[in-house]
XYZ file of C-alpha atoms in Angstrom:
734
model
C 79.111 94.654 77.689
C 77.689 98.156 76.884
C 75.392 98.160 74.406
C 73.792 102.092 73.901
C 74.680 103.358 70.857
C 74.820 106.408 69.658
C 72.423 106.971 66.505
C 73.128 108.524 63.012
C 71.233 111.332 61.920
C 71.678 112.914 59.522
C 69.702 115.958 61.361
C 71.161 115.772 64.444
C 75.054 116.307 66.139
C 76.364 113.575 67.820
C 78.539 113.757 71.037
C 79.834 111.427 73.056
C 81.867 112.111 76.281
C 85.396 111.060 77.212
C 87.526 110.711 79.486
C 91.806 110.721 78.340
C 94.629 109.940 80.695
C 95.453 113.445 81.661
C 95.085 114.386 85.511
C 91.771 115.915 84.943
C 88.243 113.576 87.191
C 85.943 115.568 84.341
C 85.194 114.292 81.033
C 85.258 115.813 78.099
C 82.961 116.892 74.899
C 83.465 115.005 71.160
C 81.758 115.545 68.005
C 81.469 112.096 66.249
C 82.211 112.485 62.828
C 79.137 111.238 59.863
C 79.892 108.045 58.531
C 82.080 106.868 62.513
C 80.154 105.162 64.740
C 80.876 104.993 68.708
C 80.220 103.661 71.493
C 80.832 103.855 75.342
C 84.394 101.756 75.601
C 85.156 102.534 72.188
C 89.252 103.633 72.636
C 89.511 106.963 70.419
C 92.066 109.655 69.328
C 90.637 112.632 69.763
C 92.521 116.464 70.034
C 93.651 118.195 73.511
C 95.211 121.753 73.133
C 97.406 121.356 70.570
C 98.477 117.677 70.657
C 95.735 114.003 70.365
C 95.575 111.845 72.625
C 94.022 108.668 73.031
C 90.666 108.165 74.646
C 87.250 106.028 76.047
C 84.251 106.518 75.224
C 82.745 107.058 78.365
C 79.045 107.396 77.090
C 76.855 108.891 74.580
C 76.319 112.286 75.256
C 72.436 112.497 75.051
C 72.012 116.198 75.890
C 74.472 118.032 75.421
C 75.042 122.042 76.225
C 73.879 123.903 73.261
C 75.550 127.019 73.366
C 78.435 124.426 73.179
C 77.210 123.045 69.853
C 80.338 125.274 67.844
C 83.037 125.212 70.162
C 82.812 121.042 69.458
C 86.117 119.527 68.723
C 85.619 116.132 66.172
C 86.881 112.824 67.208
C 89.766 112.433 65.575
C 89.400 108.664 64.699
C 88.317 105.201 65.717
C 90.715 103.379 66.790
C 91.494 99.312 65.667
C 91.741 98.104 69.456
C 89.156 96.119 72.013
C 86.452 98.955 73.600
C 87.226 98.693 76.823
C 84.190 96.524 79.062
C 81.470 98.036 81.304
C 83.474 95.288 83.790
C 86.851 97.812 83.396
C 85.485 101.357 82.789
C 83.096 100.534 86.771
C 86.976 100.274 88.240
C 88.033 103.113 87.424
C 85.218 104.755 88.692
C 85.815 102.674 92.470
C 89.139 103.415 91.720
C 88.777 106.843 91.439
C 86.249 107.171 93.447
C 87.694 105.717 96.935
C 91.001 106.836 96.381
C 90.315 110.427 95.366
C 92.901 109.916 92.074
C 91.365 112.280 89.236
C 89.830 108.986 86.771
C 91.876 110.451 84.183
C 95.285 109.304 85.499
C 93.376 105.682 87.090
C 91.995 105.336 82.949
C 96.119 106.062 81.962
C 96.824 103.210 83.750
C 94.900 100.825 81.442
C 96.238 102.750 78.182
C 99.319 102.484 79.670
C 100.303 102.344 75.392
C 100.669 105.291 73.986
C 101.209 106.025 70.249
C 101.590 102.799 70.958
C 98.156 101.064 70.760
C 95.806 99.939 67.441
C 97.410 97.548 65.375
C 101.127 96.398 64.877
C 103.333 98.514 62.771
C 104.136 96.457 59.774
C 108.417 95.143 60.190
C 110.097 94.912 56.639
C 112.330 92.398 56.478
C 114.885 91.116 53.531
C 114.900 88.073 50.999
C 118.293 86.806 49.145
C 116.470 87.080 45.320
C 119.089 88.911 43.305
C 122.531 88.134 41.933
C 125.768 89.465 43.675
C 126.601 93.153 43.625
C 129.061 94.892 41.236
C 131.312 95.268 44.079
C 131.499 92.035 46.503
C 133.252 93.287 50.172
C 133.987 91.254 53.814
C 130.431 92.730 54.331
C 128.686 91.770 51.837
C 129.372 88.683 52.067
C 128.890 88.274 55.490
C 124.884 89.671 55.104
C 124.558 87.286 51.518
C 125.980 84.043 53.598
C 123.087 85.092 56.571
C 120.862 85.129 53.662
C 122.147 82.121 51.680
C 119.164 80.228 52.662
C 115.983 82.203 50.625
C 114.029 82.752 53.981
C 112.649 86.547 55.211
C 114.605 87.546 57.915
C 114.270 90.783 60.060
C 116.508 93.406 58.550
C 118.243 94.650 62.086
C 118.404 91.066 62.977
C 120.551 90.934 59.921
C 122.578 93.612 60.388
C 123.146 91.877 63.967
C 124.157 88.149 62.868
C 125.910 89.150 59.629
C 127.922 91.708 62.310
C 127.295 95.261 60.066
C 125.530 98.176 59.581
C 121.950 98.747 58.975
C 123.645 100.357 56.101
C 124.905 97.100 54.214
C 121.393 95.969 53.642
C 120.500 99.189 52.086
C 123.252 98.892 49.858
C 122.193 95.360 48.615
C 119.242 96.135 48.033
C 119.369 99.138 46.094
C 121.756 96.569 43.708
C 118.380 94.760 43.467
C 120.252 91.790 44.999
C 117.935 91.523 48.234
C 114.229 92.290 47.971
C 112.206 94.612 50.936
C 109.143 92.617 51.952
C 106.661 92.961 55.253
C 107.278 90.372 57.574
C 104.102 87.965 58.588
C 102.592 89.352 62.358
C 104.440 86.679 64.602
C 102.333 83.709 65.589
C 101.342 84.099 69.279
C 102.371 81.958 72.183
C 100.527 78.691 72.086
C 98.612 78.643 74.989
C 98.749 76.777 78.428
C 98.430 72.748 78.625
C 95.324 72.460 81.539
C 96.887 69.246 81.399
C 100.870 68.474 81.255
C 102.543 67.324 83.753
C 99.583 67.580 86.793
C 101.910 66.664 89.959
C 101.295 64.621 92.712
C 99.718 66.062 96.387
C 99.824 65.660 99.317
C 96.278 65.010 101.978
C 96.693 68.438 102.817
C 96.541 69.295 99.547
C 94.235 68.456 97.489
C 91.054 68.958 100.672
C 93.184 72.755 98.894
C 93.094 71.921 95.725
C 88.902 70.850 95.364
C 88.363 73.749 97.438
C 90.279 76.005 94.584
C 88.761 73.921 91.227
C 85.176 74.114 92.571
C 86.150 77.532 93.059
C 87.245 78.482 90.240
C 84.466 75.866 88.009
C 81.783 77.735 90.639
C 82.780 81.046 88.440
C 81.205 83.769 91.007
C 82.624 85.987 93.313
C 84.581 84.442 96.343
C 87.560 85.003 98.255
C 89.722 82.801 98.966
C 92.953 83.052 101.649
C 95.038 80.019 100.799
C 96.641 80.293 104.329
C 99.768 78.115 104.275
C 102.981 77.594 105.891
C 106.660 79.323 104.031
C 106.737 75.294 101.851
C 104.016 74.202 102.140
C 103.355 74.390 98.096
C 100.515 77.179 97.419
C 101.435 77.696 94.166
C 100.943 73.875 92.757
C 98.405 74.591 94.729
C 96.317 77.708 93.123
C 98.265 76.490 90.046
C 95.101 73.837 89.393
C 92.425 77.009 90.159
C 94.270 77.975 87.234
C 93.591 74.709 85.264
C 90.690 74.551 85.642
C 89.867 78.319 84.946
C 91.512 77.453 80.762
C 89.631 74.329 80.898
C 86.527 76.394 80.575
C 88.034 79.304 78.155
C 88.208 82.434 80.591
C 91.724 84.370 81.768
C 93.115 83.834 84.806
C 95.580 87.522 86.552
C 98.744 85.607 88.922
C 99.607 89.453 90.889
C 102.717 89.507 92.326
C 105.078 91.702 94.342
C 108.075 92.065 92.221
C 107.737 90.953 88.631
C 111.797 91.273 88.733
C 111.862 88.680 91.222
C 109.355 86.044 89.514
C 112.335 83.390 87.020
C 111.935 80.683 89.432
C 107.991 81.086 89.566
C 108.188 81.747 85.510
C 109.509 77.874 85.596
C 107.914 76.547 87.681
C 104.023 78.099 85.787
C 106.198 76.026 82.107
C 107.113 73.216 84.216
C 102.746 72.479 84.837
C 101.397 74.267 81.776
C 104.122 73.760 78.745
C 104.148 77.389 78.251
C 105.499 80.704 80.492
C 102.410 82.759 80.652
C 102.542 86.833 79.612
C 104.738 88.933 81.438
C 102.828 92.797 82.348
C 104.978 94.795 83.569
C 107.750 98.716 83.459
C 110.997 96.715 82.274
C 108.797 95.352 78.713
C 110.027 97.188 75.192
C 107.242 99.471 73.627
C 106.822 96.683 71.312
C 106.081 93.731 73.665
C 104.180 95.731 76.075
C 102.148 96.059 72.968
C 101.916 92.640 71.437
C 100.754 91.995 74.917
C 97.859 94.803 75.890
C 96.561 93.393 72.072
C 96.849 89.529 73.476
C 94.327 90.607 76.668
C 92.649 92.902 74.627
C 92.137 90.557 72.482
C 91.781 86.920 74.449
C 94.645 85.323 72.776
C 96.935 85.785 76.292
C 94.704 82.545 78.697
C 97.218 83.376 81.604
C 98.697 87.236 82.519
C 101.321 87.170 85.572
C 101.665 90.829 86.489
C 102.989 93.393 88.802
C 100.083 95.735 90.262
C 99.403 97.716 86.964
C 98.193 93.882 85.719
C 94.743 95.068 87.408
C 93.966 98.037 85.055
C 94.579 95.709 81.908
C 91.287 95.070 79.173
C 90.667 90.781 80.191
C 88.531 89.529 77.368
C 87.257 87.491 79.878
C 88.566 87.907 82.693
C 87.550 84.041 85.289
C 89.967 84.456 88.507
C 92.845 86.397 90.255
C 95.160 85.201 92.676
C 97.124 87.567 95.058
C 100.570 85.843 95.270
C 102.291 87.258 98.750
C 98.298 89.422 99.628
C 100.162 90.723 102.978
C 103.621 92.306 100.224
C 103.659 96.606 101.244
C 105.129 96.795 96.906
C 101.506 96.062 96.646
C 100.617 99.136 97.179
C 101.159 102.400 95.053
C 102.392 105.807 96.123
C 102.413 107.841 93.454
C 100.263 108.348 90.934
C 97.385 107.349 92.847
C 97.283 105.988 95.793
C 96.023 102.743 95.271
C 96.490 99.022 97.191
C 96.624 96.585 94.356
C 95.347 93.791 96.476
C 92.607 95.593 97.500
C 91.705 97.284 94.327
C 91.866 93.342 92.954
C 88.955 92.408 95.667
C 87.429 94.992 93.869
C 87.584 93.966 90.656
C 86.551 90.703 91.485
C 83.590 91.552 92.914
C 82.146 94.060 89.662
C 82.935 91.152 87.438
C 81.738 88.691 89.196
C 84.198 86.547 89.513
C 86.464 84.082 92.362
C 89.998 85.297 94.021
C 91.908 83.651 95.535
C 94.435 85.892 97.803
C 97.985 83.525 98.973
C 100.036 84.167 101.872
C 101.890 82.412 104.744
C 101.292 85.585 106.365
C 98.721 86.929 105.393
C 97.755 91.247 106.306
C 95.896 91.280 109.963
C 93.661 92.854 107.439
C 92.732 89.393 106.014
C 93.319 87.374 108.911
C 90.286 89.412 110.082
C 88.692 88.656 107.543
C 88.825 85.054 107.848
C 88.348 84.719 111.635
C 84.903 87.075 110.659
C 83.600 84.573 107.957
C 84.060 86.940 105.176
C 86.690 84.793 103.248
C 86.750 81.629 103.066
C 90.393 79.922 104.635
C 92.350 77.598 102.684
C 94.791 76.021 104.945
C 98.706 74.319 104.558
C 99.564 73.520 108.259
C 103.090 71.954 106.614
C 105.244 72.080 105.047
C 104.569 69.900 101.789
C 107.884 66.374 101.255
C 107.709 66.174 104.970
C 110.353 69.553 105.787
C 110.353 70.319 108.931
C 108.964 74.417 109.075
C 112.405 76.397 110.313
C 113.864 76.035 114.600
C 114.219 80.116 115.497
C 116.484 81.514 118.164
C 117.007 85.075 119.463
C 120.965 86.576 120.389
C 120.159 88.784 122.859
C 123.106 91.351 121.480
C 122.812 92.544 125.048
C 124.905 89.556 126.040
C 126.002 88.024 123.156
C 128.041 91.255 121.395
C 129.923 91.017 118.293
C 133.386 91.636 118.323
C 133.955 95.944 118.405
C 133.603 97.200 115.127
C 131.366 93.732 113.779
C 128.365 93.250 113.341
C 127.645 89.702 113.582
C 127.435 88.057 117.316
C 130.319 85.943 117.951
C 127.431 82.667 117.691
C 125.563 83.382 114.724
C 129.624 82.897 112.534
C 130.052 80.173 114.082
C 127.032 77.841 112.952
C 127.720 80.314 109.570
C 131.190 78.487 110.287
C 129.441 74.916 110.100
C 126.962 75.505 107.300
C 129.791 76.306 105.081
C 131.931 73.208 105.873
C 128.615 71.546 105.875
C 128.634 72.013 101.891
C 125.372 74.530 102.531
C 123.871 77.369 101.901
C 123.638 80.275 104.696
C 121.969 84.334 104.027
C 122.211 87.821 106.167
C 119.929 89.563 106.113
C 120.266 92.993 107.095
C 117.039 95.090 105.624
C 119.505 98.343 104.520
C 121.331 98.620 101.570
C 124.520 100.037 100.183
C 128.037 99.652 103.255
C 126.061 102.394 106.064
C 123.930 104.201 106.812
C 125.579 107.249 108.310
C 128.819 109.307 107.306
C 130.701 111.155 109.950
C 133.150 113.286 111.523
C 135.538 111.783 113.922
C 136.761 114.859 114.676
C 134.171 117.555 114.052
C 131.344 115.582 114.503
C 129.945 116.796 111.318
C 127.528 114.462 109.637
C 126.676 114.020 105.778
C 123.263 114.707 104.763
C 120.863 115.730 102.196
C 121.317 119.245 100.287
C 117.556 118.697 100.330
C 116.180 116.394 101.812
C 115.914 115.278 105.822
C 118.014 112.803 105.634
C 121.450 111.252 106.098
C 123.443 110.192 102.375
C 123.965 106.330 102.302
C 127.496 105.361 101.981
C 127.582 103.154 98.985
C 131.560 101.916 98.832
C 130.497 99.627 94.979
C 129.695 102.511 93.430
C 132.469 104.859 96.104
C 129.209 107.893 96.382
C 127.345 109.091 99.236
C 124.015 108.754 97.768
C 120.201 109.454 99.353
C 117.675 106.936 99.112
C 114.847 109.876 98.786
C 115.145 112.177 96.249
C 118.407 110.350 94.091
C 121.308 113.002 95.098
C 124.404 111.797 94.947
C 128.010 113.062 96.071
C 131.817 111.149 95.454
C 132.696 110.354 98.843
C 135.234 112.330 100.100
C 138.487 111.863 102.334
C 138.483 115.086 104.144
C 135.622 116.394 106.176
C 134.300 119.748 104.872
C 133.551 121.351 107.624
C 136.672 121.664 109.918
C 139.501 120.169 106.823
C 140.299 117.702 109.004
C 141.770 114.208 107.186
C 141.324 110.130 106.984
C 138.432 111.578 109.925
C 135.953 109.902 107.900
C 134.468 107.641 109.908
C 131.172 105.136 108.493
C 128.390 104.459 111.278
C 126.569 101.482 111.255
C 125.962 98.567 109.073
C 124.590 97.499 105.237
C 124.053 94.775 103.468
C 127.718 95.873 101.714
C 129.605 96.560 104.686
C 128.130 92.443 106.032
C 130.067 90.993 102.865
C 132.704 92.722 103.548
C 133.599 91.297 107.386
C 131.679 88.281 105.679
C 135.415 88.602 103.293
C 137.311 88.164 106.559
C 135.334 85.929 108.608
C 134.795 83.591 106.093
C 137.647 84.132 103.940
C 137.103 80.599 101.695
C 133.213 80.957 101.385
C 131.946 82.669 98.119
C 129.526 85.401 98.765
C 127.153 87.887 96.958
C 124.909 90.645 97.209
C 121.400 90.592 96.844
C 119.720 94.808 96.462
C 117.340 96.916 94.599
C 120.400 98.594 94.057
C 122.818 96.463 92.931
C 120.295 95.253 90.438
C 121.341 96.656 86.476
C 118.533 94.383 84.918
C 115.461 92.382 85.481
C 118.083 89.579 83.707
C 120.613 90.105 85.609
C 118.717 89.576 88.616
C 117.345 86.316 87.932
C 120.997 85.315 86.704
C 122.136 86.169 90.305
C 119.198 83.730 91.329
C 120.366 81.305 89.043
C 123.600 80.972 90.837
C 122.387 80.370 94.279
C 119.889 78.217 93.178
C 122.338 75.735 91.924
C 124.125 75.973 94.774
C 127.401 78.592 93.387
C 127.046 80.948 96.101
C 128.090 79.201 99.852
C 126.858 83.163 101.547
C 123.628 84.567 100.544
C 123.593 89.097 101.431
C 120.735 90.464 101.546
C 117.526 93.308 101.929
C 113.381 91.715 101.632
C 113.883 91.184 98.406
C 115.201 87.785 99.383
C 112.074 87.074 102.322
C 109.882 87.095 98.695
C 108.876 83.526 97.563
C 112.497 82.292 96.361
C 113.717 78.349 96.723
C 117.484 78.364 97.399
C 117.958 73.899 97.761
C 121.013 73.922 100.603
C 119.812 76.826 101.935
C 119.071 75.739 105.449
C 121.223 78.544 107.994
C 119.279 82.720 108.122
C 120.237 84.667 110.735
C 118.846 88.736 111.143
C 121.953 90.183 111.761
C 119.625 93.267 113.156
C 115.796 91.786 113.722
C 114.646 95.503 115.555
C 115.733 97.571 112.858
C 111.879 97.366 111.148
C 110.219 97.982 114.985
C 111.239 101.323 116.912
C 109.048 104.078 113.896
C 106.241 104.529 114.758
C 104.109 102.975 112.841
C 101.077 101.352 113.369
C 102.037 98.768 110.903
C 105.564 98.215 112.676
C 105.472 94.721 114.755
C 103.055 93.686 111.650
C 105.540 93.952 108.973
C 108.414 93.195 111.137
C 106.419 89.720 112.299
C 105.561 89.020 108.106
C 109.415 89.658 107.217
C 111.146 88.191 109.411
C 108.573 85.085 108.487
C 109.024 84.614 105.543
C 113.313 85.147 105.385
C 113.164 82.427 107.745
C 111.630 80.318 105.249
C 113.377 80.522 103.774
C 115.318 77.781 104.849
C 115.159 73.812 105.119
C 112.905 73.682 102.760
C 114.081 71.014 100.532
C 116.692 69.153 103.177
C 117.674 69.170 106.809
C 116.563 71.319 108.953
C 116.550 75.097 109.111
C 117.791 77.229 111.784
C 116.618 80.930 112.129
C 118.922 83.234 114.377
C 117.335 86.207 115.682
C 120.431 88.805 116.808
C 118.255 91.036 118.872
C 117.542 93.613 121.128
C 114.696 92.593 122.175
C 113.965 88.483 122.957
C 111.068 90.211 125.029
C 109.241 92.137 122.322
C 105.672 90.274 121.738
C 107.189 89.775 117.988
C 110.599 87.961 118.686
C 108.733 85.553 121.043
C 106.060 84.261 118.960
C 108.526 84.420 116.129
C 110.994 82.051 118.352
C 108.636 79.779 120.379
C 106.919 79.599 116.344
C 103.628 80.765 117.579
C 101.555 82.364 114.745
C 98.140 82.286 116.529
C 99.922 84.411 119.642
C 101.545 87.026 117.207
C 97.550 87.778 115.560
C 95.656 87.414 119.002
C 97.778 90.456 120.275
C 98.199 92.593 117.437
C 94.432 92.019 116.798
C 93.730 93.268 120.186
C 95.660 95.785 119.760
C 94.161 97.293 116.799
C 90.501 97.507 117.473
C 91.445 98.390 121.374
C 92.470 101.815 119.729
C 90.358 101.927 116.632
C 93.194 101.238 113.651
C 91.757 99.016 110.828
C 90.953 97.104 109.617
C 88.422 98.265 113.238
C 88.649 101.595 112.043
C 90.122 103.360 108.261
C 92.770 105.847 108.238
C 93.828 108.743 105.630
C 96.853 110.784 105.618
C 97.208 114.017 103.754
C 100.891 115.563 103.363
C 100.862 119.076 102.346
C 104.772 119.873 101.001
C 106.054 124.083 99.670
C 109.354 125.065 98.584
C 109.148 126.648 101.896
C 107.787 125.345 105.296
C 105.936 128.765 106.731
C 103.935 127.828 103.142
C 103.092 124.329 103.993
C 102.415 124.797 108.097
C 99.299 128.234 106.997
C 98.296 126.341 104.157
C 97.848 122.994 106.327
C 96.087 124.978 109.643
C 93.812 126.779 106.420
C 92.700 123.103 105.487
C 92.786 121.561 109.444
C 90.323 124.676 110.537
C 87.398 124.158 107.896
C 87.355 120.368 108.717
C 83.565 119.099 109.178
C 82.670 117.768 112.712
C 81.452 114.368 113.006
C 81.526 112.743 115.916
C 83.338 109.287 114.446
C 86.489 111.463 112.800
C 89.062 112.968 114.112
C 91.417 115.101 112.534
C 95.429 114.441 113.713
C 98.030 117.096 113.779
C 98.618 118.908 110.904
C 102.795 118.268 112.391
C 106.046 117.921 110.379
C 106.307 114.468 108.482
C 108.736 112.044 109.639
C 110.875 112.750 106.419
C 109.744 116.622 107.367
C 111.949 117.895 103.599
C 112.370 115.617 100.151
C 113.520 117.063 97.302
C 113.493 120.212 99.225
C 109.805 119.950 100.015
C 109.046 120.859 102.924
C 105.948 118.783 103.955
C 103.047 118.182 106.713
C 101.311 116.055 107.866
C 97.495 115.503 108.622
C 96.066 112.119 109.985
C 91.771 111.409 109.586
C 90.865 108.362 112.116
C 87.535 107.143 111.167
C 84.855 104.233 112.274
C 84.785 101.766 110.145
C 81.153 102.012 108.552
C 82.081 105.690 107.302
C 81.724 106.557 104.149
C 85.873 108.689 104.890
C 86.712 108.798 101.219
C 83.106 111.351 100.234
C 83.831 113.227 104.034
C 87.727 113.243 102.543
C 85.770 114.970 99.271
C 83.667 117.420 101.270
C 86.504 118.857 103.884
C 88.994 119.426 100.552
C 85.999 121.015 98.122
C 85.399 123.380 101.519
C 89.014 124.267 101.928
C 91.813 126.473 100.230
C 93.179 126.004 97.171
C 96.619 124.749 96.445
C 98.397 127.380 94.247
C 101.801 128.316 92.397
C 103.962 125.300 94.736
C 101.605 123.647 97.330
C 101.159 120.766 96.865
C 98.002 118.448 98.961
C 98.171 114.858 98.095
C 95.435 112.751 99.338
C 96.361 108.870 100.405
C 93.998 106.614 102.039
C 94.514 103.861 103.423
C 98.223 104.259 104.115
C 100.186 101.510 104.480
C 103.554 104.330 104.822
C 103.865 107.110 107.433
C 106.421 108.649 105.921
């Protein structure tokens, strides 16, 4: 904890530098009012222009500029919340420096509360105390029945239970029948019990448990890569490191790529520890977010499970970080501050001097290389729990076994699905493409339906009866007449999406119950968790899904996975395309055969000879990593080199291109750094903005962030509607 404090003085004006959560890199100086004592890390309310904002004291200003003396504004108030520790402030500075983001925008992720910071607003309740009202109505009678126990009830809850408006309650208060009292704050949830239900482990699991418990007990910075095949019980193993951290009275953070899909995980946690952990994600209500933030900062949240932003919470005593599915692309934040949560989690663990566990069945190439070089300790789980076999994988060569015209499921795959349904097993059809079809065209004139403000085709969504742009959200009703030639009944859907697969499955398997799992069909987290429970309970025969289904779910009856277009991710020129495809297909096929029977996966492909397909069919993970690592090393791509992407965008093409060319012309000369471009971005127009991309490639030992900082300082400045986005370590190349 930073103990440096500004010393009160009757004669000298005390000044502190405050960082505010807006898109600025610098701090602002404020005068400390007499009688207020502030230290670095304290959370304060300060005036900023015409409004008041929440900020954090970054440092005392011992030598304020005397010329600013009369222009300084006072700190408004010091909030009654724990200060941000030195460790978290160091993380904010580090992330901002590395990603070239404004420090205020990084701090914003730690203060995601806004006006909800500070003591929780008192809730008012009502209690039945007086005589019945002079005028009794059915609504009033229902309220009095609900409150007849004489206990204090929340006002809105009582109204909801009685089926009345809160105005009925207010009327009974005015008549003296009810009294209003302040409700006590809800008690904190009971802490997880590390000894609630210790499972039985296999020999491999026991070895891994011993290593991770020791890691947690040691409590110093150390990175462990928990590398286990799908279904090997990685979660149960790292739970034991969490149990050890709980015993030592410290907090654990579990990062997950898709927090909306963690219903099964939360249940498994409760089975092991007796209670669910605290959640942190964007779907929480403001009151729950405020309550959870306060519990985390006060050390009353022993275990937190959350999405990327949970990494920036003000933990009172963080003792362990777990990054589940560490390879997942969802850990990359692509707007605001461009950071990779897995990499920044390692940074936070290093700053805090605590252990971190990265868990995956298909580690990222970066983590795999770090394990091979001894920077990370590999903890291996090579076999499935309970003696279950890994799925057998077969390729279906679509050049030799094509589906019938207008269909997308090959005869062999259709036959195997039919057998699975007859055996009362589940089948999964995987296609990483939302909607009904990726393109709609007119057979008469060839007109293609494109977004009006993006360089993209409109996707046909039959469930919603709309054509939708997946980049800007533009949508229009699905027309029946071509707008170009006015021909009727000539519009054709081209290619499949998951909705179209469900239509085909209904024809092929009319008695089977099917369900589509796709992010655009999710209305809420609870709906998603309910649908996953239906599948887990066996009330669905055929699951049709996008990459959502690859995220660590456990479907007991699922023994067959069919990948409809295994080549989909390989043909976009992305340097990470092979790695992503291997990971995604490995994960989705790994859903099969986890509890009973032998799982099997079918890959429909036009390129069975591709190294990714060959490695998957042969179940030869080592061959894939050896090939991919050799290719990256030869070409100097990460982790053997470094990359940064600069996207210049403007409302018109010449302005964007001209700025990009001027920027390239002043790039510092360094033989270790290549600047490629400018070239039109693969998605050349998004939301009406024309985009040009520069790619910066350097040797691994170059401080690329500093190179970029010097370059941008010397380069032309953006003005008007020009925008420059910098992404260090890009994951997407669109």
